[in-house]
Tab-separated table of N, CA, C and O in Angstrom:
chain	number	residue	atom	x	y	z
A	241	MET	N	102.879	104.593	82.091
A	241	MET	CA	103.449	105.321	80.972
A	241	MET	C	103.368	104.438	79.732
A	241	MET	O	103.653	103.254	79.798
A	242	THR	N	102.987	105.029	78.618
A	242	THR	CA	102.837	104.276	77.378
A	242	THR	C	104.029	104.502	76.456
A	242	THR	O	104.837	105.421	76.680
A	243	LEU	N	104.113	103.690	75.403
A	243	LEU	CA	105.158	103.876	74.400
A	243	LEU	C	105.002	105.249	73.756
A	243	LEU	O	105.992	105.924	73.475
A	244	HIS	N	103.779	105.678	73.559
A	244	HIS	CA	103.547	107.008	72.982
A	244	HIS	C	104.130	108.095	73.887
A	244	HIS	O	104.768	109.038	73.399
A	245	ASP	N	103.936	107.969	75.198
A	245	ASP	CA	104.514	108.939	76.140
A	245	ASP	C	106.038	108.959	76.035
A	245	ASP	O	106.658	110.022	76.024
A	246	LEU	N	106.640	107.769	75.972
A	246	LEU	CA	108.099	107.689	75.851
A	246	LEU	C	108.593	108.295	74.541
A	246	LEU	O	109.636	108.943	74.494
A	247	SER	N	107.844	108.082	73.464
A	247	SER	CA	108.289	108.535	72.142
A	247	SER	C	108.268	110.056	71.998
A	247	SER	O	108.835	110.589	71.048
A	248	GLU	N	107.638	110.751	72.916
A	248	GLU	CA	107.592	112.211	72.857
A	248	GLU	C	108.725	112.872	73.637
A	248	GLU	O	108.819	114.093	73.672
A	249	LYS	N	109.598	112.080	74.239
A	249	LYS	CA	110.699	112.624	75.050
A	249	LYS	C	112.028	112.466	74.312
A	249	LYS	O	112.286	111.440	73.691
A	250	ASP	N	112.883	113.481	74.396
A	250	ASP	CA	114.224	113.380	73.839
A	250	ASP	C	115.071	112.479	74.727
A	250	ASP	O	114.952	112.519	75.954
A	251	VAL	N	115.934	111.681	74.111
A	251	VAL	CA	116.851	110.807	74.848
A	251	VAL	C	118.216	111.483	74.862
A	251	VAL	O	118.791	111.760	73.808
A	252	ILE	N	118.722	111.756	76.074
A	252	ILE	CA	119.971	112.499	76.247
A	252	ILE	C	121.038	111.603	76.860
A	252	ILE	O	120.800	110.938	77.868
A	253	GLN	N	122.231	111.599	76.260
A	253	GLN	CA	123.382	110.855	76.779
A	253	GLN	C	123.954	111.656	77.951
A	253	GLN	O	124.348	112.811	77.798
A	254	ILE	N	123.981	111.056	79.139
A	254	ILE	CA	124.427	111.750	80.351
A	254	ILE	C	125.867	112.252	80.228
A	254	ILE	O	126.167	113.393	80.572
A	255	LYS	N	126.761	111.415	79.725
A	255	LYS	CA	128.186	111.763	79.696
A	255	LYS	C	128.494	112.933	78.784
A	255	LYS	O	129.358	113.749	79.084
A	256	THR	N	127.816	113.017	77.641
A	256	THR	CA	128.156	114.035	76.651
A	256	THR	C	127.106	115.128	76.505
A	256	THR	O	127.382	116.171	75.919
A	257	GLY	N	125.902	114.886	76.990
A	257	GLY	CA	124.819	115.851	76.816
A	257	GLY	C	124.208	115.803	75.426
A	257	GLY	O	123.353	116.615	75.089
A	258	GLU	N	124.635	114.835	74.616
A	258	GLU	CA	124.144	114.723	73.236
A	258	GLU	C	122.694	114.245	73.202
A	258	GLU	O	122.312	113.331	73.929
A	259	ASN	N	121.911	114.852	72.348
A	259	ASN	CA	120.539	114.420	72.115
A	259	ASN	C	120.602	113.285	71.092
A	259	ASN	O	120.948	113.492	69.935
A	260	LEU	N	120.259	112.066	71.528
A	260	LEU	CA	120.359	110.893	70.664
A	260	LEU	C	119.132	110.700	69.789
A	260	LEU	O	119.173	109.934	68.833
A	261	GLY	N	118.051	111.364	70.107
A	261	GLY	CA	116.824	111.220	69.327
A	261	GLY	C	115.657	110.863	70.223
A	261	GLY	O	115.641	111.187	71.405
A	262	ARG	N	114.686	110.171	69.637
A	262	ARG	CA	113.487	109.773	70.384
A	262	ARG	C	113.220	108.289	70.210
A	262	ARG	O	113.574	107.700	69.193
A	263	ILE	N	112.582	107.711	71.212
A	263	ILE	CA	112.277	106.276	71.191
A	263	ILE	C	111.213	106.002	70.135
A	263	ILE	O	110.193	106.678	70.076
A	264	ASP	N	111.495	105.013	69.307
A	264	ASP	CA	110.579	104.635	68.237
A	264	ASP	C	109.944	103.271	68.489
A	264	ASP	O	108.851	102.993	68.018
A	265	ASP	N	110.640	102.427	69.252
A	265	ASP	CA	110.162	101.063	69.465
A	265	ASP	C	110.814	100.504	70.721
A	265	ASP	O	111.776	101.077	71.235
A	266	VAL	N	110.292	99.408	71.226
A	266	VAL	CA	110.885	98.704	72.364
A	266	VAL	C	111.080	97.249	71.989
A	266	VAL	O	110.393	96.711	71.128
A	267	ILE	N	112.049	96.625	72.634
A	267	ILE	CA	112.315	95.200	72.446
A	267	ILE	C	112.132	94.539	73.800
A	267	ILE	O	112.648	95.032	74.807
A	268	PHE	N	111.375	93.437	73.829
A	268	PHE	CA	111.160	92.751	75.093
A	268	PHE	C	111.390	91.261	74.926
A	268	PHE	O	111.342	90.721	73.835
A	269	ASP	N	111.661	90.603	76.043
A	269	ASP	CA	111.870	89.163	76.075
A	269	ASP	C	110.503	88.496	76.054
A	269	ASP	O	109.680	88.724	76.943
A	270	GLU	N	110.241	87.697	75.046
A	270	GLU	CA	108.934	87.051	74.908
A	270	GLU	C	108.650	86.070	76.042
A	270	GLU	O	107.500	85.860	76.413
A	271	GLY	N	109.685	85.455	76.590
A	271	GLY	CA	109.489	84.484	77.656
A	271	GLY	C	109.106	85.097	78.986
A	271	GLY	O	108.253	84.581	79.704
A	272	THR	N	109.723	86.236	79.305
A	272	THR	CA	109.471	86.868	80.604
A	272	THR	C	108.642	88.147	80.498
A	272	THR	O	108.224	88.683	81.507
A	273	ALA	N	108.439	88.627	79.289
A	273	ALA	CA	107.713	89.884	79.030
A	273	ALA	C	108.403	91.086	79.668
A	273	ALA	O	107.773	92.095	79.947
A	274	ARG	N	109.718	90.994	79.882
A	274	ARG	CA	110.483	92.116	80.435
A	274	ARG	C	111.090	92.934	79.307
A	274	ARG	O	111.541	92.390	78.303
A	275	LEU	N	111.109	94.254	79.503
A	275	LEU	CA	111.731	95.120	78.507
A	275	LEU	C	113.233	94.901	78.499
A	275	LEU	O	113.865	94.864	79.553
A	276	GLN	N	113.795	94.760	77.297
A	276	GLN	CA	115.232	94.560	77.166
A	276	GLN	C	115.940	95.818	76.694
A	276	GLN	O	117.024	96.142	77.154
A	277	SER	N	115.328	96.531	75.741
A	277	SER	CA	115.977	97.711	75.184
A	277	SER	C	114.966	98.594	74.479
A	277	SER	O	113.818	98.208	74.269
A	278	VAL	N	115.439	99.787	74.112
A	278	VAL	CA	114.628	100.720	73.338
A	278	VAL	C	115.348	100.991	72.026
A	278	VAL	O	116.574	100.918	71.946
A	279	VAL	N	114.576	101.288	71.000
A	279	VAL	CA	115.128	101.588	69.679
A	279	VAL	C	114.824	103.041	69.364
A	279	VAL	O	113.683	103.481	69.475
A	280	LEU	N	115.873	103.780	68.989
A	280	LEU	CA	115.723	105.183	68.604
A	280	LEU	C	115.784	105.274	67.088
A	280	LEU	O	116.682	104.699	66.464
A	281	ARG	N	114.816	105.969	66.500
A	281	ARG	CA	114.805	106.116	65.045
A	281	ARG	C	116.005	106.939	64.593
A	281	ARG	O	116.454	107.858	65.297
A	282	GLY	N	116.529	106.589	63.429
A	282	GLY	CA	117.651	107.329	62.868
A	282	GLY	C	117.224	108.725	62.442
A	282	GLY	O	116.087	108.943	62.031
A	283	ARG	N	118.125	109.663	62.540
A	283	ARG	CA	117.822	111.051	62.171
A	283	ARG	C	117.747	111.182	60.664
A	283	ARG	O	118.527	110.596	59.923
A	284	SER	N	116.806	112.007	60.209
A	284	SER	CA	116.649	112.220	58.772
A	284	SER	C	117.604	113.308	58.294
A	284	SER	O	118.016	114.184	59.060
A	285	HIS	N	117.937	113.235	57.020
A	285	HIS	CA	118.761	114.255	56.380
A	285	HIS	C	117.936	114.892	55.279
A	285	HIS	O	117.403	114.190	54.409
A	286	LEU	N	117.793	116.202	55.356
A	286	LEU	CA	116.999	116.957	54.388
A	286	LEU	C	115.599	116.374	54.273
A	286	LEU	O	115.149	115.952	53.225
A	287	PHE	N	114.928	116.292	55.433
A	287	PHE	CA	113.551	115.806	55.529
A	287	PHE	C	113.393	114.376	55.006
A	287	PHE	O	112.340	113.986	54.523
A	288	GLY	N	114.456	113.586	55.080
A	288	GLY	CA	114.403	112.198	54.637
A	288	GLY	C	114.760	112.004	53.179
A	288	GLY	O	114.938	110.875	52.727
A	289	LEU	N	114.882	113.092	52.425
A	289	LEU	CA	115.217	112.967	51.007
A	289	LEU	C	116.638	112.462	50.801
A	289	LEU	O	116.939	111.825	49.792
A	290	MET	N	117.521	112.757	51.749
A	290	MET	CA	118.920	112.328	51.661
A	290	MET	C	119.181	111.111	52.539
A	290	MET	O	120.320	110.804	52.861
A	291	GLY	N	118.122	110.440	52.957
A	291	GLY	CA	118.264	109.222	53.741
A	291	GLY	C	118.192	109.471	55.234
A	291	GLY	O	117.883	110.573	55.689
A	292	TYR	N	118.481	108.434	55.976
A	292	TYR	CA	118.398	108.452	57.437
A	292	TYR	C	119.654	107.840	58.030
A	292	TYR	O	120.276	106.967	57.422
A	293	ASP	N	120.006	108.282	59.245
A	293	ASP	CA	121.062	107.611	59.992
A	293	ASP	C	120.534	106.252	60.437
A	293	ASP	O	119.330	106.004	60.412
A	294	GLU	N	121.428	105.387	60.862
A	294	GLU	CA	121.017	104.079	61.374
A	294	GLU	C	120.212	104.251	62.656
A	294	GLU	O	120.439	105.177	63.426
A	295	ASP	N	119.267	103.358	62.874
A	295	ASP	CA	118.553	103.333	64.146
A	295	ASP	C	119.541	102.933	65.238
A	295	ASP	O	120.558	102.282	64.959
A	296	LEU	N	119.263	103.335	66.480
A	296	LEU	CA	120.132	103.015	67.614
A	296	LEU	C	119.371	102.167	68.612
A	296	LEU	O	118.169	102.324	68.783
A	297	ILE	N	120.102	101.273	69.292
A	297	ILE	CA	119.488	100.438	70.324
A	297	ILE	C	120.190	100.725	71.648
A	297	ILE	O	121.414	100.819	71.704
A	298	ILE	N	119.393	100.908	72.700
A	298	ILE	CA	119.930	101.204	74.028
A	298	ILE	C	119.320	100.224	75.017
A	298	ILE	O	118.093	100.076	75.067
A	299	PRO	N	120.151	99.530	75.810
A	299	PRO	CA	119.615	98.590	76.804
A	299	PRO	C	118.706	99.311	77.808
A	299	PRO	O	118.975	100.456	78.196
A	300	TRP	N	117.646	98.644	78.222
A	300	TRP	CA	116.692	99.231	79.169
A	300	TRP	C	117.376	99.649	80.462
A	300	TRP	O	117.048	100.683	81.049
A	301	GLU	N	118.361	98.884	80.907
A	301	GLU	CA	119.062	99.187	82.157
A	301	GLU	C	119.842	100.500	82.067
A	301	GLU	O	120.197	101.078	83.083
A	302	ALA	N	120.136	100.966	80.858
A	302	ALA	CA	120.901	102.198	80.677
A	302	ALA	C	120.045	103.442	80.871
A	302	ALA	O	120.574	104.539	81.017
A	303	LEU	N	118.722	103.295	80.873
A	303	LEU	CA	117.845	104.429	81.125
A	303	LEU	C	117.922	104.749	82.610
A	303	LEU	O	117.508	103.963	83.452
A	304	LYS	N	118.498	105.885	82.936
A	304	LYS	CA	118.742	106.240	84.335
A	304	LYS	C	117.646	107.104	84.937
A	304	LYS	O	117.394	107.035	86.130
A	305	ASN	N	117.028	107.939	84.116
A	305	ASN	CA	116.001	108.833	84.637
A	305	ASN	C	115.021	109.165	83.523
A	305	ASN	O	115.427	109.570	82.442
A	306	ILE	N	113.727	108.996	83.792
A	306	ILE	CA	112.689	109.376	82.838
A	306	ILE	C	111.984	110.582	83.424
A	306	ILE	O	111.248	110.473	84.404
A	307	GLY	N	112.264	111.744	82.851
A	307	GLY	CA	111.685	112.983	83.351
A	307	GLY	C	110.460	113.399	82.561
A	307	GLY	O	109.950	112.656	81.731
A	308	THR	N	109.997	114.615	82.805
A	308	THR	CA	108.799	115.093	82.109
A	308	THR	C	109.084	115.423	80.649
A	308	THR	O	108.195	115.292	79.807
A	309	ASP	N	110.316	115.832	80.336
A	309	ASP	CA	110.661	116.222	78.965
A	309	ASP	C	111.729	115.353	78.318
A	309	ASP	O	111.796	115.276	77.095
A	310	VAL	N	112.607	114.753	79.128
A	310	VAL	CA	113.725	113.995	78.574
A	310	VAL	C	113.928	112.668	79.306
A	310	VAL	O	113.432	112.480	80.420
A	311	ILE	N	114.669	111.795	78.647
A	311	ILE	CA	115.093	110.528	79.233
A	311	ILE	C	116.614	110.546	79.243
A	311	ILE	O	117.243	110.747	78.203
A	312	MET	N	117.207	110.372	80.422
A	312	MET	CA	118.661	110.377	80.551
A	312	MET	C	119.173	108.941	80.485
A	312	MET	O	118.648	108.066	81.181
A	313	VAL	N	120.196	108.713	79.639
A	313	VAL	CA	120.759	107.371	79.495
A	313	VAL	C	122.260	107.416	79.735
A	313	VAL	O	122.909	108.428	79.503
A	314	ASP	N	122.789	106.302	80.197
A	314	ASP	CA	124.215	106.178	80.455
A	314	ASP	C	124.733	104.935	79.740
A	314	ASP	O	124.976	103.909	80.359
A	315	ALA	N	124.833	105.027	78.423
A	315	ALA	CA	125.328	103.913	77.614
A	315	ALA	C	125.660	104.420	76.228
A	315	ALA	O	125.127	105.434	75.781
A	316	GLU	N	126.546	103.716	75.568
A	316	GLU	CA	126.835	104.017	74.178
A	316	GLU	C	125.840	103.234	73.331
A	316	GLU	O	125.807	102.008	73.389
A	317	PRO	N	124.992	103.922	72.565
A	317	PRO	CA	124.005	103.204	71.749
A	317	PRO	C	124.671	102.425	70.625
A	317	PRO	O	125.710	102.832	70.103
A	318	LEU	N	124.086	101.309	70.274
A	318	LEU	CA	124.592	100.474	69.194
A	318	LEU	C	123.688	100.611	67.979
A	318	LEU	O	122.467	100.611	68.117
A	319	PRO	N	124.272	100.722	66.761
A	319	PRO	CA	123.415	100.781	65.574
A	319	PRO	C	122.715	99.444	65.350
A	319	PRO	O	123.245	98.399	65.686
A	320	VAL	N	121.515	99.482	64.806
A	320	VAL	CA	120.745	98.272	64.514
A	320	VAL	C	120.477	98.194	63.031
A	320	VAL	O	120.412	99.207	62.357
A	321	GLN	N	120.299	96.977	62.561
A	321	GLN	CA	119.925	96.776	61.172
A	321	GLN	C	118.524	97.309	60.953
A	321	GLN	O	117.678	97.217	61.825
A	322	ARG	N	118.268	97.835	59.790
A	322	ARG	CA	116.917	98.286	59.447
A	322	ARG	C	115.991	97.084	59.389
A	322	ARG	O	116.353	96.016	58.922
A	323	ARG	N	114.791	97.255	59.906
A	323	ARG	CA	113.793	96.197	59.854
A	323	ARG	C	113.085	96.245	58.511
A	323	ARG	O	112.999	97.297	57.886
A	324	ALA	N	112.574	95.111	58.089
A	324	ALA	CA	111.809	95.065	56.837
A	324	ALA	C	110.632	96.025	56.943
A	324	ALA	O	109.970	96.092	57.959
A	325	GLY	N	110.399	96.774	55.905
A	325	GLY	CA	109.281	97.702	55.896
A	325	GLY	C	109.601	99.066	56.465
A	325	GLY	O	108.776	99.952	56.440
A	326	ARG	N	110.815	99.242	56.991
A	326	ARG	CA	111.189	100.541	57.550
A	326	ARG	C	111.573	101.465	56.410
A	326	ARG	O	111.951	101.053	55.335
A	327	ARG	N	111.493	102.740	56.706
A	327	ARG	CA	111.903	103.749	55.720
A	327	ARG	C	113.359	103.544	55.347
A	327	ARG	O	114.163	103.132	56.161
A	328	GLN	N	113.711	103.839	54.161
A	328	GLN	CA	115.091	103.699	53.703
A	328	GLN	C	115.640	105.028	53.221
A	328	GLN	O	114.992	105.888	52.842
């Protein structure tokens, strides 16, 4: 499975059923090359004209099931700082 495949699936919070968004990036440990977490892009407001919500980070271990259409997670996502060059 590629990052592109993951980015096409909605991420759903198991406890609440909330759609958290879609995976935009992954974070991995450079020393071990193991995936540590996924980053979900912030939701746009009025097609991005009114800005974006903060990006969210979810630990890789919190991904409980990767299905054909959705990814089920069991964790409270944490907001992340915007990276340089990201949309504002």
